[in-house]
Tab-separated table of C-alpha atoms and ligand atoms in Angstrom:
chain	number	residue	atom	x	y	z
A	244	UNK	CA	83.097	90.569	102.926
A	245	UNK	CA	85.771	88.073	102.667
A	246	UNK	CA	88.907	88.528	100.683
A	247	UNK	CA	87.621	87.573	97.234
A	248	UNK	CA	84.870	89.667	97.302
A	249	UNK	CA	86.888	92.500	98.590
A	250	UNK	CA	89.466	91.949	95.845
A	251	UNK	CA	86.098	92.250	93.484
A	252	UNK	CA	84.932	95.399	94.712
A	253	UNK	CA	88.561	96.484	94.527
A	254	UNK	CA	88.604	95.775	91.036
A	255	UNK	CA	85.484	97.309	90.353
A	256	UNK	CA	86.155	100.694	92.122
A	257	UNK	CA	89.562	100.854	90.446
A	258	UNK	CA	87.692	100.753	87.040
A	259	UNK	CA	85.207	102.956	87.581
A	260	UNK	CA	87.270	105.718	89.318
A	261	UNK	CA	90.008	105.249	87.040
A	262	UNK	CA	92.491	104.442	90.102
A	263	UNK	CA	96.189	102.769	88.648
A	264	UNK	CA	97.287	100.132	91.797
A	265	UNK	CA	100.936	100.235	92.009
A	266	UNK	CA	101.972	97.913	94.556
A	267	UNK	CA	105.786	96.985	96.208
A	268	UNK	CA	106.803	93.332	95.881
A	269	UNK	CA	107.064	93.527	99.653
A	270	UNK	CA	103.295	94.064	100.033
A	271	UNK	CA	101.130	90.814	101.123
A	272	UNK	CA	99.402	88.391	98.040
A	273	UNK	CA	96.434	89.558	98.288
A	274	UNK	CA	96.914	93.052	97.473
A	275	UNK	CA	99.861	92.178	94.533
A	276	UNK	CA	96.788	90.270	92.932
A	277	UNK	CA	94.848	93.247	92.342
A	278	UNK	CA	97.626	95.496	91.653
A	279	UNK	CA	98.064	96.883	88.032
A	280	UNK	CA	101.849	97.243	88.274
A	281	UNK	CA	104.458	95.353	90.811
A	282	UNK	CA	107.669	95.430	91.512
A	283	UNK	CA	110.929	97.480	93.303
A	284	UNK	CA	111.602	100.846	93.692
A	285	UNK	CA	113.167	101.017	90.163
A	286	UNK	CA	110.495	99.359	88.366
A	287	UNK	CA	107.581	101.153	90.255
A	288	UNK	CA	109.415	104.532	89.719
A	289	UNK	CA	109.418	103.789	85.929
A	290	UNK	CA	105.880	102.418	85.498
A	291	UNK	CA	104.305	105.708	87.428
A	292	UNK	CA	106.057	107.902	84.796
A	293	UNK	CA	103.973	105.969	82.277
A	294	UNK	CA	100.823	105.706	83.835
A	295	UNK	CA	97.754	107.403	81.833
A	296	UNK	CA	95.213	106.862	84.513
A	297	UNK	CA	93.691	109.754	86.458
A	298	UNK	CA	94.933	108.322	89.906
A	299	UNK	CA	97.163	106.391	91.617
A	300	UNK	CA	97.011	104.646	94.628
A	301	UNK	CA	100.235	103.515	96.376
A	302	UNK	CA	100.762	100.108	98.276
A	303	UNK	CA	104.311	100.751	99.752
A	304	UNK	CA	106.097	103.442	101.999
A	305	UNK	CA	105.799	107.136	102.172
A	306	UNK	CA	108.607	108.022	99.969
A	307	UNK	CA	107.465	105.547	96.962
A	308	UNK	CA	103.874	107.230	96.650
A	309	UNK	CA	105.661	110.749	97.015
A	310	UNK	CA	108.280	109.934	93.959
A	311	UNK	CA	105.018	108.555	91.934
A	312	UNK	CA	103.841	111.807	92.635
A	313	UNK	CA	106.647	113.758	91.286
A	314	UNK	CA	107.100	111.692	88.059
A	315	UNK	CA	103.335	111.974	87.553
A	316	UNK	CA	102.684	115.506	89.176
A	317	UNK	CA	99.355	116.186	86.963
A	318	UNK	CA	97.745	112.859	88.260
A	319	UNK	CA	96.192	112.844	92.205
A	320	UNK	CA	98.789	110.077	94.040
A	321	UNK	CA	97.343	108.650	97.094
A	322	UNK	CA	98.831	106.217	99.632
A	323	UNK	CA	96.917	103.352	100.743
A	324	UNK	CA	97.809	103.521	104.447
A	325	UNK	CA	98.873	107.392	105.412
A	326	UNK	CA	100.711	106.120	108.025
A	327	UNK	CA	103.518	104.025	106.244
A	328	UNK	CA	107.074	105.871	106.142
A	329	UNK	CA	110.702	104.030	106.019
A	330	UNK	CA	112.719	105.133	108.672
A	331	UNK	CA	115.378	105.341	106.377
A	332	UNK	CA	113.888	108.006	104.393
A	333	UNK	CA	113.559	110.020	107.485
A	334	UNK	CA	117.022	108.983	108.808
A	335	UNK	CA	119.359	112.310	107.105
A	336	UNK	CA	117.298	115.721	106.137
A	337	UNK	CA	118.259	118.890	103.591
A	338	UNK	CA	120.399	121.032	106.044
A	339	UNK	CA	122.759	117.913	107.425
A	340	UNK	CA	123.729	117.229	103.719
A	341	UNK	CA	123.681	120.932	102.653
A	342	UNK	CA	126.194	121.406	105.493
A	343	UNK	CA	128.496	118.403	104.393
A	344	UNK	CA	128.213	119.196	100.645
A	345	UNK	CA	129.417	123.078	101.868
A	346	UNK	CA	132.483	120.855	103.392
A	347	UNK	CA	133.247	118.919	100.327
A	348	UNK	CA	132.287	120.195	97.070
A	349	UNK	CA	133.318	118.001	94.969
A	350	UNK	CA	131.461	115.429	95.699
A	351	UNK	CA	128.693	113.815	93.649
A	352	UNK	CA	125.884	113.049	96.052
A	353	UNK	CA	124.261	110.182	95.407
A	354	UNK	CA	120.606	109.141	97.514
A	355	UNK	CA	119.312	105.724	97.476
A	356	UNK	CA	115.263	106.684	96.509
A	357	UNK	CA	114.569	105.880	100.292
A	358	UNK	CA	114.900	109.944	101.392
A	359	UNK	CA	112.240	112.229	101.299
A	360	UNK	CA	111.463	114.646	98.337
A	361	UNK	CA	113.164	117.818	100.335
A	362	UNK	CA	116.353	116.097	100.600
A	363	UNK	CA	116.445	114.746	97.244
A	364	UNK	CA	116.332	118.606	96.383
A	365	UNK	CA	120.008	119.042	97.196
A	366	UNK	CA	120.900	115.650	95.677
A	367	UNK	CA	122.902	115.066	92.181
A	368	UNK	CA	121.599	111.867	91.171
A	369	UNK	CA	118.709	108.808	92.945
A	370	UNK	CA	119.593	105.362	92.872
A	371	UNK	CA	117.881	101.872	93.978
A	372	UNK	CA	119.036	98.752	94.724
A	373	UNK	CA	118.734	97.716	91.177
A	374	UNK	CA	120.501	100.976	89.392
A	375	UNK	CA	123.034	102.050	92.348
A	376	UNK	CA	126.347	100.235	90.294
A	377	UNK	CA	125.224	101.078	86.805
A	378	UNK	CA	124.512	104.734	88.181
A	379	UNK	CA	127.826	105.462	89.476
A	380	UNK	CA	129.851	103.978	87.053
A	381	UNK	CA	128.570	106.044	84.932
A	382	UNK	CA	128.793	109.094	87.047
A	383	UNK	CA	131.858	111.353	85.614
A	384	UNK	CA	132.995	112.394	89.054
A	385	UNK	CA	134.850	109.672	90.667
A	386	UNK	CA	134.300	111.604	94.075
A	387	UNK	CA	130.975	110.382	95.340
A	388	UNK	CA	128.896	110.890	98.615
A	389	UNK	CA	126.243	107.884	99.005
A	390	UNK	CA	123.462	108.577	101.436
A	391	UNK	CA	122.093	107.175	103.464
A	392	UNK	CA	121.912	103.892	103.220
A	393	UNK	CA	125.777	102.670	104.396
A	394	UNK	CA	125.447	99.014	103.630
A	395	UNK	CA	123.850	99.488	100.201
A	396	UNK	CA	126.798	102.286	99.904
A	397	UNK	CA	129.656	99.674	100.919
A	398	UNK	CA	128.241	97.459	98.453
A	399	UNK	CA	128.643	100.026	95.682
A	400	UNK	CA	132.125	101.019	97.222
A	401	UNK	CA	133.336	97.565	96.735
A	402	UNK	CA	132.339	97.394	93.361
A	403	UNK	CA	133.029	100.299	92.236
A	404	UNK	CA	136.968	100.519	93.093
A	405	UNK	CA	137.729	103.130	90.999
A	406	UNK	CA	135.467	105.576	92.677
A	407	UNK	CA	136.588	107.493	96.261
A	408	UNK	CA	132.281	106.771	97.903
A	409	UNK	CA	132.350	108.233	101.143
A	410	UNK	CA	129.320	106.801	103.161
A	411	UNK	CA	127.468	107.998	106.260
A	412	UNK	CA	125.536	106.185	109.129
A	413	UNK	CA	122.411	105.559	107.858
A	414	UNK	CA	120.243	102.166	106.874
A	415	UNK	CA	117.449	99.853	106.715
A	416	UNK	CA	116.958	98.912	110.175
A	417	UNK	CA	114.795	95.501	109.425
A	418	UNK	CA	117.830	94.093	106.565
A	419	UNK	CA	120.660	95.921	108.708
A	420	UNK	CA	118.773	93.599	111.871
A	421	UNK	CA	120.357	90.454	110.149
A	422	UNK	CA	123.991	88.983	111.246
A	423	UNK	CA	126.122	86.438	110.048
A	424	UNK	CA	124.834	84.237	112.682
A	425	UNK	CA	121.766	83.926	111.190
A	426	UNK	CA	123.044	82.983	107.529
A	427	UNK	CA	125.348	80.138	109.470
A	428	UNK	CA	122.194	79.187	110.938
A	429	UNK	CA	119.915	78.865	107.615
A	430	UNK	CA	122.891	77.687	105.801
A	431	UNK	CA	123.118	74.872	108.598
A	432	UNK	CA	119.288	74.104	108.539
A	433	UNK	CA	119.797	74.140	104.399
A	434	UNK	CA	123.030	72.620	103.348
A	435	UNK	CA	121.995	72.835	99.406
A	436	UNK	CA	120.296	76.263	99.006
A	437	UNK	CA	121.498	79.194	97.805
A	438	UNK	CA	121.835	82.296	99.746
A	439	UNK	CA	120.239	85.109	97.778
A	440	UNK	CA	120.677	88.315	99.608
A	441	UNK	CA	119.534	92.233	99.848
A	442	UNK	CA	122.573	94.816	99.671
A	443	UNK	CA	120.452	96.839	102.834
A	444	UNK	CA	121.948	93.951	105.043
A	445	UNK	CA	125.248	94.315	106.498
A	446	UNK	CA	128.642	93.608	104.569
A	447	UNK	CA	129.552	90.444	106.924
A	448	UNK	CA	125.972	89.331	105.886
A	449	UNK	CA	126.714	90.115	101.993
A	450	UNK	CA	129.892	88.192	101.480
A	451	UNK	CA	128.595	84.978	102.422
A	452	UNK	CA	126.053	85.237	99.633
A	453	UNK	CA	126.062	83.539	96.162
A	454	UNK	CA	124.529	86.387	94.835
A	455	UNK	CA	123.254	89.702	95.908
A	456	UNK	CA	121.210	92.143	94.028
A	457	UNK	CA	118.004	93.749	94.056
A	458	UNK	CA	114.339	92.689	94.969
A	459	UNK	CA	114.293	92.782	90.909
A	460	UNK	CA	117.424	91.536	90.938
A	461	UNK	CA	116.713	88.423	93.835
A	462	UNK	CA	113.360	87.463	92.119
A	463	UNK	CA	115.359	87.211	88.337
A	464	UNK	CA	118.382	85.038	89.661
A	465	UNK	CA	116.028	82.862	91.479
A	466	UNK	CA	113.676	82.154	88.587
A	467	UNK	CA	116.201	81.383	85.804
A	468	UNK	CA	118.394	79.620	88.289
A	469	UNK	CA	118.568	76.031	88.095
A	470	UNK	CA	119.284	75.478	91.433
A	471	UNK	CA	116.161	73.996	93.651
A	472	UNK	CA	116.460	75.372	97.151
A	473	UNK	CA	117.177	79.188	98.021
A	474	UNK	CA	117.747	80.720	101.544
A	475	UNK	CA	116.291	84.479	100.846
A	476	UNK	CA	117.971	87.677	102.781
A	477	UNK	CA	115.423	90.546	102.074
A	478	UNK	CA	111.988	91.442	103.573
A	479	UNK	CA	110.019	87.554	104.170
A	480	UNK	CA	107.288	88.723	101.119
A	481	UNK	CA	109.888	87.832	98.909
A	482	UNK	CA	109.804	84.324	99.708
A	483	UNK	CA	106.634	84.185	99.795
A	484	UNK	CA	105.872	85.539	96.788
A	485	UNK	CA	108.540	83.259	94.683
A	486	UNK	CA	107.149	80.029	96.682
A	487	UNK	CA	103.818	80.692	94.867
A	488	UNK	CA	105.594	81.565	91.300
A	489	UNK	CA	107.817	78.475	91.536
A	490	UNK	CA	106.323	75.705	93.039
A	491	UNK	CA	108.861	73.154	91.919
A	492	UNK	CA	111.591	74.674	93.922
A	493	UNK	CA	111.939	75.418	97.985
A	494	UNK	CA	112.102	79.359	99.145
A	495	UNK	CA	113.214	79.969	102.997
A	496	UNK	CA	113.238	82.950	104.484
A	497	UNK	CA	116.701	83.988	105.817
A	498	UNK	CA	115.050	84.821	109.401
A	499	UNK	CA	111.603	85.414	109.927
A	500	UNK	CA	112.345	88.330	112.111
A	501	UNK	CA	112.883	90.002	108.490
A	502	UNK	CA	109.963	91.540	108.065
A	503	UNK	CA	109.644	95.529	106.948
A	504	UNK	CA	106.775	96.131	109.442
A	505	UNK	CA	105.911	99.507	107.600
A	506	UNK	CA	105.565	98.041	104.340
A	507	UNK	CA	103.014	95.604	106.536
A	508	UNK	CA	100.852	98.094	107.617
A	509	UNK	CA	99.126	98.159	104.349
A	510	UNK	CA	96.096	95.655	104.350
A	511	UNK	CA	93.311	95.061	101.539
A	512	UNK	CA	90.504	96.888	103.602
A	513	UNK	CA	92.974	100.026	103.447
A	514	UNK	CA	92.890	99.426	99.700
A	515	UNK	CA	89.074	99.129	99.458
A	516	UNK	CA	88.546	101.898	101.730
A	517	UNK	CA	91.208	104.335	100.508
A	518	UNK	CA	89.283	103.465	96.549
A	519	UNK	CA	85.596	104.043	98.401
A	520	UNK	CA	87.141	107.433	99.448
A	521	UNK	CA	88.466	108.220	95.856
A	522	UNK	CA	84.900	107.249	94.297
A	523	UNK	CA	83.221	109.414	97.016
A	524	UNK	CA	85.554	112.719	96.721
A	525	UNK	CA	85.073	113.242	100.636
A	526	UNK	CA	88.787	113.678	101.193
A	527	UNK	CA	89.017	111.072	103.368
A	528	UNK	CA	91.561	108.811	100.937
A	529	UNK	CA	95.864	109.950	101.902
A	530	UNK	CA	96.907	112.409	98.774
A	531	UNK	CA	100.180	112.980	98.469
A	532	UNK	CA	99.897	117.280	98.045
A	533	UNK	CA	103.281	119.197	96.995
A	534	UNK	CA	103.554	122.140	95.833
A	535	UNK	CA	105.110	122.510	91.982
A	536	UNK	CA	108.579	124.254	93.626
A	537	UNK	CA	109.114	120.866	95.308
A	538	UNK	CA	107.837	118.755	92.518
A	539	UNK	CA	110.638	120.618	90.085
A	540	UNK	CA	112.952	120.813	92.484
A	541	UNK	CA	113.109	116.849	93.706
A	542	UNK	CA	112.850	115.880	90.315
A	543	UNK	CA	115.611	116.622	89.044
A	544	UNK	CA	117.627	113.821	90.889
A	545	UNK	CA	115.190	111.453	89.951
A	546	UNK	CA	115.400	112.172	85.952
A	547	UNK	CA	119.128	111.787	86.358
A	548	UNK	CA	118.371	108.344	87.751
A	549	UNK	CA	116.006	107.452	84.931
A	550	UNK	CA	118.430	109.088	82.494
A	551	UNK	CA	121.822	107.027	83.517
A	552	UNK	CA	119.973	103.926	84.620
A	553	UNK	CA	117.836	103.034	81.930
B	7	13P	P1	114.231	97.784	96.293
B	7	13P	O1	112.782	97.855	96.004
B	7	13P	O2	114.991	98.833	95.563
B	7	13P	O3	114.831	96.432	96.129
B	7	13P	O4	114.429	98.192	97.837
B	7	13P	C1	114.011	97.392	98.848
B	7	13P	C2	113.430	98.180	99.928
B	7	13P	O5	113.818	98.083	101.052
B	7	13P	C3	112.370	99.085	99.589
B	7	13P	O6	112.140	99.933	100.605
B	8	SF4	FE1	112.476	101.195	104.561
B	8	SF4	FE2	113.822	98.948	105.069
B	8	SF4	FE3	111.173	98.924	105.122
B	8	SF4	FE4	112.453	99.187	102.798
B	8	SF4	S1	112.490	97.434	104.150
B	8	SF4	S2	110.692	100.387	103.499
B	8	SF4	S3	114.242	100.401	103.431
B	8	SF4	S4	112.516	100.095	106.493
């Protein structure tokens, strides 16, 4: 089969089992093509909360299928390839924040989506990338504890100056790979671009940027801009992906050593086969199982994020 025909049967089995595709912008062409719904963490969060199909199948990261599955908890959620996590999500667990929350109080805790559903149980409030500012402005408590991403964190720190956001080790270790080396380099290579970059990479990285937002956010400013060249600091897709929207203007990736090599892992023939699996009812397609306590208890943070950030 080559890859039209496999995007056919795709399409086929997805009809006939009933199977949403929700797919992360940072997922290859080929499978955003025969996705239903695309897009970041915010916008994928919000679009599984809304889905009326019996299943979904996840193109992304661990964490992404398991928050579909919350928001959703009465459809079956299955991941595309079981074996794609973010390190990030694993980076900080339950008891490490339970114990600093039993230190300080008064602290808001705030997790970026990227942490696994038993952590976000002893969370206040989920962000993304897209939602973190709105989200803690509008938080009442200026005291705030952002985990765990710490770049994404200073980011929010430095524009949010009214709020006291203490921030922890943690990160994206493919955007926090990136130094200000690099963006010298690309800016060298491309005197007129802009430099369009992620909030995961590292402050020194940030500030020379002419703007820095989202995936959501990235894609936007470089479609409405005028501007014809853009030098883009988040996962290489995202380049890739704007090259073929906007072929009048030039897209370079920042480095190509920025690539998110779990979000990789997913191919088409995991697609096809995890669908074939779904049709067939022989178990052998990755469903996301958790038990109701978890569901209500993760959820919470999650409808506070939908609630402040919409
Ligand atoms: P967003 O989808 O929120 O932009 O986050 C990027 C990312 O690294 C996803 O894991
Ligand atoms: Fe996790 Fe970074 Fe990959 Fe996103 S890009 S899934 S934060 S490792």
């Amino acid at each position: 089969m080559n890859i039209r025909e496999m995007q056919e049967a795709i399409l086929k089995l997805k009809k006939e089992t009933g199977t949403a595709i929700l797919a992360h912008s940072y997922q290859a062409r080929e499978i955003t093509e025969i996705a239903d719904y695309t897009g970041d963490s915010y916008k994928l969060s919000v679009d599984a909360k809304g889905i009326d199909n019996e299943n979904i199948l996840f193109c992304g990261v661990h964490f992404m299928a398991e928050t579909a599955k919350i928001l959703s908890p009465q459809k079956r959620v299955y991941l595309a390839n079981p074996h794609a996590g973010c390190p990030m999500a694993e980076q900080m667990d339950k008891e490490m924040i339970a114990a600093i929350k039993a230190e300080d109080p008064d602290r808001t805790v705030v997790a970026y989506i990227n942490t696994t559903a038993s952590l976000k149980t002893v969370c206040d409030v989920c962000v993304t990338s897209s939602s973190a500012l709105k989200i803690v402005k509008a938080i009442e408590n200026d005291k705030i504890l952002f985990i765990p991403d710490c770049n994404l964190g200073d980011f929010v720190k430095k524009n949010c100056p009214d709020k006291d956001v203490k921030l922890l080790n943690g990160g994206c270790p493919t955007h926090a790979a990136v130094s200000a080396n690099d963006v010298l380099a690309a800016k060298a290579e491309h005197p007129d671009a802009l430099f369009l970059v992620h909030p995961e990479c590292r402050p020194q990285v940030v500030e020379l940027a002419d703007y820095a937002g989202s995936t959501a956010g990235i894609i936007d400013f470089a479609m409405k801009s005028d501007a014809k060249e853009f030098i883009i600091g988040t996962e290489t897709s995202i380049a890739e992906h704007l090259q073929y929207d906007c072929p009048d203007k030039k897209f370079y990736p920042l480095t190509k050593n920025l690539v998110c090599n779990n979000m990789k892992l997913t191919t088409l023939p995991d697609v096809y086969r995890s669908l074939l699996g779904i049709a067939n009812g022989d178990g052998s397609a990755a469903e996301i199982i958790m038990d109701d306590e978890m569901i209500a208890a993760s959820r919470k943070c999650i409808d506070e994020m939908i609630r402040l950030g919409g």
